[in-house]
């Protein structure tokens, strides 16, 4: 059974299809005027699902190419992005070529950014193969690559023409990746939907065990909540910033340890615990709820203790984050479960949180 | 006296200010909420006008930085672009930083593209210092860098918040650059405005001699015509393509000889003669008007004979151009002076044109 969630933004309107076996009907989302189809993936996902995706796309009768990028966040850079441009130009792909991002968040972000800037913008389809990408990065049109001085610093808002979520592919995902993805799932409950948060607390074990019904519900509800936010604020001028809960701390962890040491979702999971601690100091978030956040983050299998980078380095790493404005660090904080606000916090409060959360 | 031409596109609405001395009032175009101002220029323009621009911008009371990029089309690449990102990140510039492109088309295209993708998009101002940039590249939001396999292959549509055209700065421009810029000026007449074309025929000598009134009229009319086209078709889905008259041949010249050997405007000037020849074969453009095109291109000081790249190489270079769709090469052709259409042409006709126009 396939569920459809519609996304409606100024930059584009498109469907998210969620269901088992979507991989085998990818041809349905390719527009008739496409001149060629270029699947961008990595060797790991390509080995597992590349042939099936290509076979489905070949039913369009169009030329289908495949470009494999090296795997991992460490390769989310301009050099790797250039492999896409090289492939497109060597094969003389024109403005009506359609890219298909088959993989996790790194593949989706890079393919989306390549589509945003190749010949000043071509169309692309997201086929996310991790929980994280399915509930977060594939929806909403944020694309980017990293810069040595900061994560996702170079990018664009570029909406896909469709998101195809095959829930079956999660079966081949390592447990650690499942846990990392679930961090973003519970995030939606924490910032937007107290009922969904409670549902997650009740179904943490089922989600980790890849219970089909639980996963399908979690992915659908996450996509719905994200689509609502993105529909109201495509370019992160206000509301959309709340989706960054846990990301200011999380980016510091990823950047401080070197990209790829912690998974993005793991860093966000830990960052949510830190944001909850900071909320207790700044917005009066109840202490009991800080404990619930720590407990659920642990229950889905994510770390709740942050790495020791040194307080000054922590502050410095958080300041270079995109959300820093005019020198002050902005955080997403919760007054209560199911509600979030974007605001600055005094350095002293942040130091206090670091003392409580760093190993 | 300052003239204002308004540009109105879905991606943004902004004024073009044209007049002598605009450089000294750049502070007026910086929004109040800007956190810092970053002037991007090259050593040649920077030496001449950098200090004046910075002094004017410092009157805002905001932090003003300057980044110098190496001069020339040969440096319009990712590595050079990265110098902007490095400077912005090292100085912790946030999303409210405003870039100011002070220079010719290369500086404008690169600064615009940097603004398009830095933190997924920040604001920028165009301060074009060549005829070419003043009448063409600074207006309309097309930004890009080159790829080893093709010119302007990586880019974005990103509108500036203002275009500030100081007509006095043209006095320090080399004669060859003046001629190259005038190619784009006469182009507007040829595709859109037969009266303006005749005016250009009558004022070719005055324009080359930098007659102040003639230049002011030519720049204003060119900006008006470009603003009209861009307002109707920001993203080059149809109408805007006619602005590429001479560019399919021109890109082949630039790319075939190596970027920077011919100036862009020189290549476009020669390409217009070639497009006129092709029009005579394909759309019935009168032979007498082909001669008028050749004569005016020569009169403004641009080459009218194309370099010998070999016919097959010519065709191959034109095919990789962005306007190539589904394998066929698209050209902008004229049925008559003041009118243009975008259409494909048979290879045989193109070969015939090459025989007539190549040295």
XYZ file of C-alpha atoms in Angstrom:
718
model
C 0.000 0.000 0.000
C 1.357 3.402 -0.983
C 0.639 6.545 1.022
C 0.970 9.991 -0.574
C 2.033 13.122 1.315
C 1.903 16.340 -0.715
C 4.512 19.073 -0.362
C 3.566 22.557 -1.530
C 6.220 25.295 -1.542
C 6.804 28.424 -3.661
C 9.742 26.563 -5.223
C 7.669 23.568 -6.281
C 4.794 21.189 -5.553
C 5.507 17.481 -5.422
C 4.351 14.184 -3.965
C 6.088 11.965 -1.432
C 5.148 8.341 -2.117
C 5.681 6.011 0.852
C 5.335 2.257 0.608
C 7.026 -1.105 0.105
C 8.454 -1.785 -3.368
C 8.418 1.825 -4.639
C 11.858 1.145 -6.132
C 10.269 -0.967 -8.849
C 7.996 1.765 -10.149
C 10.410 4.686 -10.348
C 9.618 5.097 -14.049
C 6.248 6.586 -13.086
C 7.846 9.736 -11.678
C 9.932 10.635 -14.751
C 8.420 13.452 -16.876
C 7.748 12.689 -20.544
C 10.093 15.433 -21.779
C 13.148 14.146 -19.904
C 16.065 13.581 -22.296
C 18.049 11.273 -20.056
C 17.973 9.924 -16.525
C 21.071 9.859 -14.345
C 21.040 7.727 -11.195
C 23.509 9.026 -8.619
C 24.346 6.555 -5.872
C 27.276 5.097 -3.930
C 28.918 1.668 -4.234
C 27.124 0.245 -1.177
C 23.583 1.285 -2.105
C 24.324 0.803 -5.792
C 25.309 -2.821 -5.209
C 22.078 -3.486 -3.305
C 19.520 -1.473 -5.285
C 21.170 0.108 -8.312
C 20.194 -2.543 -10.824
C 16.541 -2.555 -9.713
C 16.321 1.227 -9.914
C 17.943 1.332 -13.342
C 15.710 -1.487 -14.628
C 12.585 0.368 -13.504
C 13.787 3.622 -15.044
C 14.686 1.935 -18.332
C 11.006 1.166 -18.807
C 10.661 4.847 -19.774
C 12.585 4.025 -22.957
C 15.025 6.828 -22.165
C 18.794 6.683 -21.762
C 19.652 5.764 -18.147
C 23.145 6.450 -16.788
C 24.578 5.702 -13.363
C 27.214 7.653 -11.463
C 28.715 6.176 -8.283
C 30.149 8.571 -5.713
C 32.455 7.462 -2.894
C 30.469 6.672 0.243
C 30.222 8.853 3.330
C 30.003 12.338 4.816
C 33.787 12.749 4.411
C 33.209 12.882 0.653
C 30.421 15.452 0.763
C 32.637 18.032 -0.853
C 33.176 19.914 -4.077
C 35.615 17.378 -5.523
C 33.050 14.608 -5.242
C 30.280 16.848 -6.537
C 32.430 17.438 -9.573
C 32.200 13.726 -10.420
C 28.509 14.355 -11.123
C 29.249 17.378 -13.336
C 31.981 15.432 -15.174
C 29.587 12.563 -15.837
C 26.789 14.856 -17.004
C 29.041 16.863 -19.318
C 30.946 13.865 -20.702
C 27.587 12.337 -21.593
C 26.310 15.656 -22.963
C 23.337 15.760 -20.659
C 21.245 18.847 -21.339
C 18.822 20.915 -19.286
C 16.105 18.303 -19.593
C 18.152 15.558 -17.960
C 16.655 14.287 -14.679
C 18.855 13.209 -11.775
C 17.764 10.438 -9.407
C 19.371 10.478 -5.951
C 19.500 6.850 -4.764
C 20.999 6.743 -1.285
C 21.132 8.436 2.088
C 21.372 12.075 3.064
C 24.817 12.626 1.597
C 23.777 11.337 -1.828
C 20.508 13.293 -1.642
C 22.138 16.567 -0.603
C 24.884 16.317 -3.215
C 22.645 15.179 -6.046
C 20.134 17.875 -5.181
C 22.841 20.528 -5.160
C 24.251 19.240 -8.451
C 20.724 19.512 -9.900
C 20.369 23.027 -8.444
C 23.456 24.360 -10.217
C 24.030 22.175 -13.296
C 23.234 24.508 -16.186
C 21.599 26.753 -13.544
C 19.114 24.110 -12.476
C 17.693 20.801 -13.686
C 15.061 18.454 -12.223
C 15.731 15.655 -9.754
C 13.978 12.872 -7.845
C 14.814 11.792 -4.314
C 14.915 8.046 -3.590
C 16.108 8.027 0.029
C 17.398 4.708 1.379
C 18.022 5.553 5.038
C 15.540 6.447 7.775
C 17.262 9.799 8.156
C 16.923 10.671 4.504
C 13.369 9.349 4.311
C 12.058 11.475 7.169
C 14.252 14.510 6.835
C 16.814 15.378 4.212
C 14.913 14.185 1.125
C 11.921 16.429 1.898
C 12.027 20.211 1.640
C 14.639 21.038 -0.953
C 17.649 21.820 1.206
C 20.746 20.763 -0.677
C 24.427 21.357 0.092
C 28.018 20.263 0.286
C 30.451 20.837 3.133
C 33.338 23.317 3.214
C 36.498 22.613 5.231
C 35.376 25.444 7.524
C 31.790 24.325 8.014
C 29.108 21.772 7.278
C 26.536 22.454 4.540
C 27.985 25.919 4.004
C 27.621 25.777 0.216
C 24.181 24.869 -1.053
C 20.825 25.854 -2.444
C 17.101 25.494 -1.926
C 16.028 23.273 -4.816
C 12.886 21.165 -4.577
C 12.782 17.656 -6.088
C 9.959 16.791 -8.500
C 9.113 13.702 -6.434
C 10.253 11.768 -3.361
C 9.985 7.983 -3.609
C 10.269 6.224 -0.248
C 10.599 2.447 -0.422
C 10.173 1.254 3.156
C 11.545 -2.200 2.304
C 15.071 -0.949 1.687
C 15.514 -0.189 5.391
C 15.926 -3.928 6.018
C 19.495 -3.785 4.726
C 20.367 -0.719 6.797
C 22.875 -1.164 9.687
C 21.294 -0.852 13.165
C 23.381 2.235 13.882
C 21.894 4.015 10.879
C 18.382 3.082 12.001
C 19.014 4.625 15.409
C 20.501 7.756 13.875
C 17.449 8.173 11.646
C 15.037 7.678 14.518
C 16.607 10.725 16.199
C 15.050 12.896 13.509
C 11.734 11.048 13.854
C 11.392 11.780 17.556
C 12.544 15.357 16.878
C 9.257 16.031 15.030
C 7.299 14.960 18.084
C 9.437 17.034 20.398
C 9.044 20.274 18.426
C 5.577 19.919 16.894
C 3.392 17.064 18.081
C 3.197 15.902 21.726
C 0.944 12.975 20.779
C 3.448 11.719 18.243
C 6.175 12.098 20.888
C 4.209 9.871 23.246
C 3.586 7.407 20.428
C 7.376 7.296 19.852
C 8.014 6.669 23.558
C 5.591 3.740 23.368
C 7.031 2.357 20.106
C 10.793 2.937 20.482
C 11.548 -0.771 20.643
C 9.249 -1.590 17.694
C 10.899 1.107 15.603
C 14.400 -0.166 16.345
C 13.260 -3.674 15.451
C 11.969 -2.355 12.081
C 8.366 -3.330 12.790
C 6.757 -2.618 9.422
C 3.614 -0.888 10.648
C 5.432 1.185 13.248
C 8.018 2.318 10.698
C 5.390 3.168 8.105
C 3.495 5.297 10.621
C 6.651 7.034 11.878
C 7.856 7.877 8.359
C 4.465 9.114 7.229
C 3.885 11.310 10.290
C 7.433 12.698 10.056
C 6.989 13.563 6.375
C 3.605 15.171 7.084
C 5.044 17.341 9.840
C 8.057 18.314 7.764
C 5.883 19.080 4.729
C 3.711 21.365 6.892
C 6.698 23.341 8.116
C 8.404 23.560 4.735
C 5.141 24.582 3.075
C 4.905 27.564 5.416
C 8.571 28.563 5.280
C 10.558 27.152 2.375
C 13.657 29.281 2.865
C 14.113 29.085 6.581
C 13.228 32.700 7.276
C 11.545 31.768 10.517
C 9.412 28.730 11.345
C 11.608 26.252 9.468
C 14.477 26.964 11.831
C 12.747 24.853 14.511
C 13.577 21.790 12.427
C 17.155 22.444 13.463
C 16.509 21.333 17.028
C 19.689 19.661 18.244
C 21.601 20.738 15.149
C 23.654 23.590 16.617
C 25.165 21.244 19.195
C 25.113 18.397 16.666
C 27.063 20.288 14.000
C 29.730 21.140 16.580
C 30.091 17.435 17.388
C 30.339 16.433 13.722
C 32.687 19.231 12.821
C 34.770 18.969 16.013
C 35.355 15.215 15.679
C 35.648 15.393 11.874
C 32.685 14.600 9.642
C 31.747 10.932 9.587
C 33.005 9.910 13.035
C 29.501 10.287 14.446
C 26.551 9.844 12.129
C 24.568 13.043 11.588
C 21.523 11.601 13.355
C 23.615 10.482 16.317
C 24.962 14.010 16.687
C 21.434 15.414 16.427
C 20.163 12.886 18.994
C 22.826 13.939 21.489
C 22.263 17.581 20.477
C 18.569 17.240 21.391
C 19.509 16.160 24.896
C 21.791 19.205 25.100
C 19.062 21.475 23.717
C 16.660 20.071 26.324
C 19.190 20.846 29.069
C 19.621 24.372 27.683
C 15.839 24.779 27.487
C 15.559 23.911 31.190
C 17.904 26.836 31.920
C 16.487 29.334 29.423
C 12.816 28.631 28.628
C 11.719 26.769 31.751
C 11.469 23.360 30.056
C 10.583 20.974 32.940
C 13.482 18.926 34.357
C 11.310 15.815 34.232
C 10.949 16.307 30.501
C 14.728 16.668 30.077
C 14.896 13.164 31.550
C 12.219 11.928 29.126
C 14.236 13.319 26.210
C 17.432 11.657 27.463
C 15.558 8.389 28.001
C 13.967 8.300 24.553
C 17.198 9.278 22.768
C 18.902 6.394 24.601
C 15.977 4.055 23.866
C 16.262 4.558 20.116
C 19.977 3.754 20.423
C 21.634 7.153 20.142
C 24.390 8.549 22.380
C 23.300 10.902 25.176
C 26.786 11.981 26.258
C 28.685 14.480 24.113
C 32.385 14.281 23.225
C 34.883 16.436 25.139
C 36.024 19.086 22.672
C 36.856 21.696 25.327
C 34.322 24.409 26.177
C 35.980 27.163 24.102
C 36.200 24.942 21.026
C 32.526 23.980 21.481
C 31.504 27.642 21.545
C 33.697 28.496 18.596
C 32.346 25.597 16.533
C 28.758 26.581 17.278
C 29.397 30.208 16.365
C 30.420 29.445 12.794
C 27.177 27.567 12.303
C 24.797 29.109 9.757
C 22.333 29.998 12.493
C 24.856 32.377 14.091
C 23.681 35.900 13.320
C 25.534 39.057 14.162
C 27.830 37.096 16.470
C 25.163 35.601 18.780
C 24.508 31.873 18.716
C 20.922 30.934 17.978
C 19.436 27.717 19.337
C 16.141 25.925 18.952
C 14.724 25.511 22.439
C 11.548 23.977 23.884
C 9.216 25.640 26.389
C 7.468 22.240 26.600
C 7.244 18.960 24.693
C 5.616 19.560 21.293
C 6.626 23.223 21.064
C 9.809 24.938 19.920
C 11.206 28.448 19.570
C 14.327 29.808 17.937
C 16.343 32.119 20.192
C 19.785 33.056 21.463
C 21.177 31.833 24.781
C 23.869 33.342 27.015
C 27.308 31.717 26.766
C 27.249 30.933 30.483
C 24.140 28.808 30.120
C 25.764 26.968 27.224
C 28.886 26.303 29.316
C 26.679 24.945 32.060
C 24.977 22.581 29.600
C 28.367 21.410 28.353
C 29.385 20.555 31.925
C 26.233 18.454 32.308
C 26.395 16.665 28.964
C 30.037 16.231 27.999
C 31.735 12.948 28.905
C 22.153 62.782 -13.471
C 21.083 59.311 -12.487
C 18.615 57.281 -14.532
C 16.671 54.404 -12.947
C 15.597 51.269 -14.819
C 13.446 48.847 -12.814
C 13.781 45.086 -13.115
C 10.847 42.964 -11.982
C 11.215 39.173 -11.906
C 9.672 36.388 -9.801
C 13.098 36.022 -8.144
C 13.312 39.668 -7.142
C 12.563 43.308 -7.929
C 15.427 45.777 -8.016
C 16.613 49.065 -9.473
C 19.425 49.679 -11.950
C 20.935 53.112 -11.273
C 22.880 54.554 -14.215
C 24.963 57.726 -13.975
C 28.360 59.291 -13.372
C 29.794 58.961 -9.869
C 27.487 56.188 -8.622
C 30.544 54.587 -7.013
C 30.564 57.264 -4.345
C 27.052 56.565 -3.121
C 27.120 52.774 -2.866
C 26.144 52.982 0.812
C 22.608 53.913 -0.250
C 21.920 50.428 -1.614
C 22.914 48.459 1.501
C 19.922 47.228 3.560
C 19.779 48.288 7.201
C 19.865 44.696 8.488
C 23.114 43.771 6.712
C 25.668 42.408 9.185
C 28.734 42.961 7.015
C 29.611 44.039 3.488
C 32.117 42.143 1.389
C 33.500 43.804 -1.750
C 34.689 41.214 -4.271
C 36.960 42.592 -6.972
C 40.207 41.865 -8.823
C 43.627 43.537 -8.453
C 43.173 45.725 -11.566
C 39.736 47.140 -10.728
C 40.531 47.086 -7.024
C 43.579 49.303 -7.573
C 41.496 51.802 -9.546
C 38.207 51.856 -7.656
C 38.450 49.611 -4.568
C 39.262 52.339 -2.079
C 36.441 54.600 -3.282
C 33.913 51.792 -3.120
C 35.031 50.736 0.349
C 35.005 54.347 1.588
C 31.437 54.836 0.369
C 30.305 51.554 1.936
C 31.976 52.354 5.259
C 29.559 55.249 5.630
C 26.960 52.594 6.566
C 28.909 52.092 9.809
C 29.075 48.358 9.071
C 32.134 46.118 8.770
C 33.465 46.258 5.189
C 35.805 43.535 3.915
C 37.482 43.205 0.530
C 38.366 39.997 -1.321
C 40.536 40.199 -4.457
C 40.236 37.390 -6.988
C 42.803 36.787 -9.751
C 41.818 38.615 -12.909
C 40.376 37.028 -16.034
C 38.044 34.420 -17.542
C 40.742 31.750 -17.037
C 40.112 32.047 -13.288
C 36.327 31.782 -13.502
C 36.408 28.389 -11.841
C 35.577 26.616 -8.638
C 39.034 27.098 -7.101
C 38.756 30.868 -7.428
C 35.157 30.845 -6.214
C 36.396 29.066 -3.131
C 38.505 32.126 -2.256
C 35.215 33.947 -1.659
C 33.859 31.144 0.538
C 37.149 30.980 2.465
C 37.044 34.736 3.088
C 33.399 34.675 4.176
C 33.858 31.741 6.528
C 37.181 32.897 7.988
C 35.466 36.196 8.808
C 32.370 34.408 10.133
C 30.044 36.159 7.732
C 26.481 35.054 8.329
C 23.343 34.929 6.201
C 22.833 38.676 6.448
C 26.196 39.532 4.892
C 25.893 41.423 1.579
C 28.369 40.864 -1.262
C 29.295 43.692 -3.638
C 30.618 42.623 -7.057
C 33.003 45.360 -8.215
C 34.341 44.485 -11.658
C 33.481 43.027 -15.026
C 31.421 40.017 -16.036
C 33.729 37.456 -14.458
C 33.632 39.167 -11.067
C 29.863 39.666 -11.362
C 29.130 36.072 -12.360
C 31.353 34.586 -9.679
C 30.252 36.916 -6.890
C 26.628 36.347 -7.861
C 27.091 32.591 -7.811
C 28.911 32.767 -4.473
C 25.949 34.758 -3.122
C 23.527 32.216 -4.615
C 25.052 29.258 -2.779
C 26.784 30.643 0.345
C 24.622 29.334 3.189
C 22.021 28.572 0.486
C 21.744 32.175 -0.633
C 22.681 35.664 0.565
C 22.125 39.131 -0.961
C 24.457 40.885 -3.385
C 24.860 44.125 -5.329
C 26.285 44.407 -8.841
C 28.715 47.269 -9.533
C 29.745 46.495 -13.113
C 32.854 48.271 -14.401
C 32.915 47.172 -18.068
C 30.491 47.977 -20.886
C 29.751 44.282 -21.230
C 28.859 43.854 -17.587
C 26.891 47.113 -17.491
C 24.620 46.238 -20.387
C 24.432 42.481 -20.023
C 25.832 40.259 -17.323
C 25.004 42.416 -14.294
C 21.297 42.509 -15.150
C 19.020 39.500 -14.916
C 20.475 37.260 -12.253
C 22.401 34.754 -14.339
C 25.437 33.658 -12.349
C 27.957 30.898 -13.038
C 31.457 29.518 -13.115
C 33.081 27.525 -15.904
C 33.786 23.793 -15.937
C 36.743 22.354 -17.867
C 34.157 20.811 -20.213
C 32.061 23.924 -20.796
C 31.536 27.585 -20.088
C 29.036 28.682 -17.436
C 27.999 25.076 -16.881
C 27.700 25.451 -13.100
C 25.545 28.318 -11.944
C 22.265 29.654 -10.640
C 19.596 32.253 -11.247
C 20.059 34.686 -8.379
C 18.938 38.283 -8.673
C 20.985 41.115 -7.142
C 19.260 43.575 -4.786
C 20.578 46.507 -6.875
C 22.754 47.257 -9.905
C 24.899 50.401 -9.631
C 26.306 51.542 -12.986
C 28.912 54.304 -12.786
C 29.417 55.443 -16.382
C 32.623 57.292 -15.473
C 34.570 54.128 -14.764
C 34.541 53.216 -18.463
C 37.207 55.856 -19.091
C 39.883 53.558 -17.680
C 38.710 50.578 -19.741
C 41.004 49.324 -22.567
C 39.669 50.008 -26.077
C 39.399 46.285 -26.761
C 37.038 45.873 -23.821
C 34.927 48.778 -25.022
C 34.529 47.115 -28.413
C 33.695 43.769 -26.851
C 30.994 45.388 -24.726
C 29.484 47.225 -27.657
C 28.857 43.843 -29.305
C 26.218 43.163 -26.666
C 24.790 46.669 -27.091
C 24.148 46.261 -30.817
C 22.809 42.767 -30.114
C 19.777 44.295 -28.365
C 18.980 46.313 -31.473
C 19.414 43.325 -33.734
C 17.046 41.070 -31.784
C 14.520 43.528 -30.356
C 14.612 47.096 -31.585
C 15.274 48.076 -35.232
C 15.325 51.783 -34.348
C 18.005 51.247 -31.733
C 19.960 49.200 -34.304
C 19.878 52.130 -36.701
C 20.863 54.476 -33.889
C 23.880 52.222 -33.206
C 24.829 52.271 -36.905
C 24.774 56.069 -36.768
C 26.684 56.296 -33.461
C 29.263 53.493 -33.728
C 32.180 55.909 -33.843
C 30.825 58.023 -30.983
C 30.373 54.928 -28.832
C 33.932 53.726 -29.469
C 35.188 57.195 -28.603
C 33.281 57.014 -25.286
C 31.090 60.016 -26.081
C 29.314 60.505 -22.777
C 25.800 61.102 -24.097
C 25.998 58.307 -26.646
C 27.251 55.836 -24.022
C 24.605 56.861 -21.497
C 21.855 56.331 -24.089
C 23.272 52.984 -25.236
C 23.612 51.633 -21.695
C 20.165 52.812 -20.672
C 18.416 51.402 -23.730
C 20.301 48.115 -23.420
C 19.331 47.765 -19.756
C 15.690 48.610 -20.554
C 15.532 45.979 -23.288
C 17.236 43.369 -21.137
C 14.990 44.166 -18.167
C 11.914 43.706 -20.398
C 13.040 40.279 -21.542
C 14.156 39.088 -18.115
C 10.939 40.344 -16.552
C 8.954 38.139 -18.915
C 11.198 35.077 -18.690
C 13.555 34.979 -15.715
C 14.654 31.387 -16.130
C 15.227 31.205 -19.830
C 12.313 28.907 -20.569
C 11.645 30.660 -23.862
C 11.899 34.332 -24.729
C 15.084 34.945 -22.772
C 16.956 32.565 -25.061
C 16.991 35.241 -27.789
C 19.496 37.157 -25.660
C 21.914 34.402 -26.608
C 22.177 35.623 -30.196
C 25.732 34.930 -31.318
C 26.481 32.943 -28.169
C 26.337 29.427 -29.588
C 29.042 30.259 -32.123
C 30.721 32.551 -29.589
C 30.994 29.902 -26.876
C 32.602 27.546 -29.385
C 35.226 30.189 -30.165
C 35.961 30.868 -26.502
C 36.021 27.235 -25.528
C 37.898 26.097 -28.675
C 40.683 28.653 -28.308
C 40.733 28.397 -24.514
C 38.875 30.885 -22.339
C 40.412 34.334 -22.296
C 42.105 34.309 -25.721
C 39.153 36.172 -27.234
C 37.079 38.390 -24.985
C 33.521 37.142 -24.510
C 32.083 40.152 -26.348
C 34.479 39.667 -29.244
C 33.340 36.069 -29.587
C 29.702 37.170 -29.424
C 30.336 39.900 -32.028
C 31.822 37.399 -34.451
C 29.094 34.909 -33.482
C 26.435 37.471 -34.473
C 27.934 37.671 -37.955
C 27.817 33.862 -38.102
C 24.239 33.814 -36.811
C 23.301 36.367 -39.470
C 24.849 34.151 -42.160
C 22.963 31.156 -40.772
C 19.755 33.187 -40.667
C 20.170 33.978 -44.356
C 20.173 30.220 -45.046
C 17.461 29.188 -42.602
C 15.024 32.033 -41.920
C 15.383 34.137 -45.055
C 17.283 36.980 -43.370
C 18.160 39.354 -46.265
C 21.738 39.119 -47.619
C 21.962 42.925 -47.519
C 21.294 42.808 -43.790
C 24.006 40.174 -43.278
C 26.365 42.781 -44.731
C 24.996 45.451 -42.372
C 25.625 43.152 -39.401
C 29.190 42.437 -40.561
C 29.769 46.141 -41.128
C 28.517 47.276 -37.726
C 30.384 44.514 -35.861
C 33.548 45.675 -37.637
C 32.692 49.343 -36.970
C 32.527 48.816 -33.214
C 35.929 47.140 -33.419
C 35.094 43.446 -33.092
C 36.447 40.609 -35.279
C 34.185 39.409 -38.102
C 36.252 36.375 -39.105
C 36.126 33.271 -36.919
C 39.111 31.129 -35.918
C 39.770 27.863 -37.792
C 38.940 25.111 -35.296
C 38.028 22.542 -37.970
C 34.375 21.989 -38.873
C 33.908 18.831 -36.761
C 35.393 20.471 -33.683
C 33.137 23.486 -34.237
C 30.053 21.269 -34.323
C 31.163 19.274 -31.334
C 31.865 22.417 -29.289
C 28.475 23.866 -30.146
C 26.692 20.669 -29.224
C 27.863 20.702 -25.606
C 26.499 24.211 -25.231
C 23.615 24.529 -22.774
C 21.221 25.327 -25.582
C 21.746 21.885 -27.102
C 18.591 19.879 -26.375
C 18.110 16.229 -27.141
C 21.177 16.273 -29.404
C 20.077 19.063 -31.784
C 21.885 22.380 -31.721
C 19.641 25.349 -31.049
C 20.529 28.763 -32.450
C 19.065 32.233 -32.138
C 18.288 33.371 -35.676
C 16.812 36.539 -37.184
C 14.012 36.648 -39.757
C 14.766 40.392 -40.020
C 16.601 43.126 -38.101
C 14.885 43.708 -34.756
C 13.361 40.241 -34.506
C 14.757 36.923 -33.279
C 13.652 33.316 -32.906
C 15.200 30.331 -31.185
C 15.388 27.240 -33.405
C 17.521 24.344 -34.566
C 19.449 24.397 -37.848
C 20.651 21.507 -40.013
C 24.357 20.628 -39.684
C 24.865 21.228 -43.396
C 23.766 24.854 -43.105
C 26.114 25.299 -40.151
C 29.002 23.836 -42.175
C 28.193 26.240 -44.955
C 28.296 29.177 -42.530
C 31.646 28.006 -41.174
C 33.049 27.974 -44.749
C 31.928 31.590 -45.192
C 33.079 32.914 -41.824
C 36.191 31.001 -40.766
C 39.590 32.484 -41.641
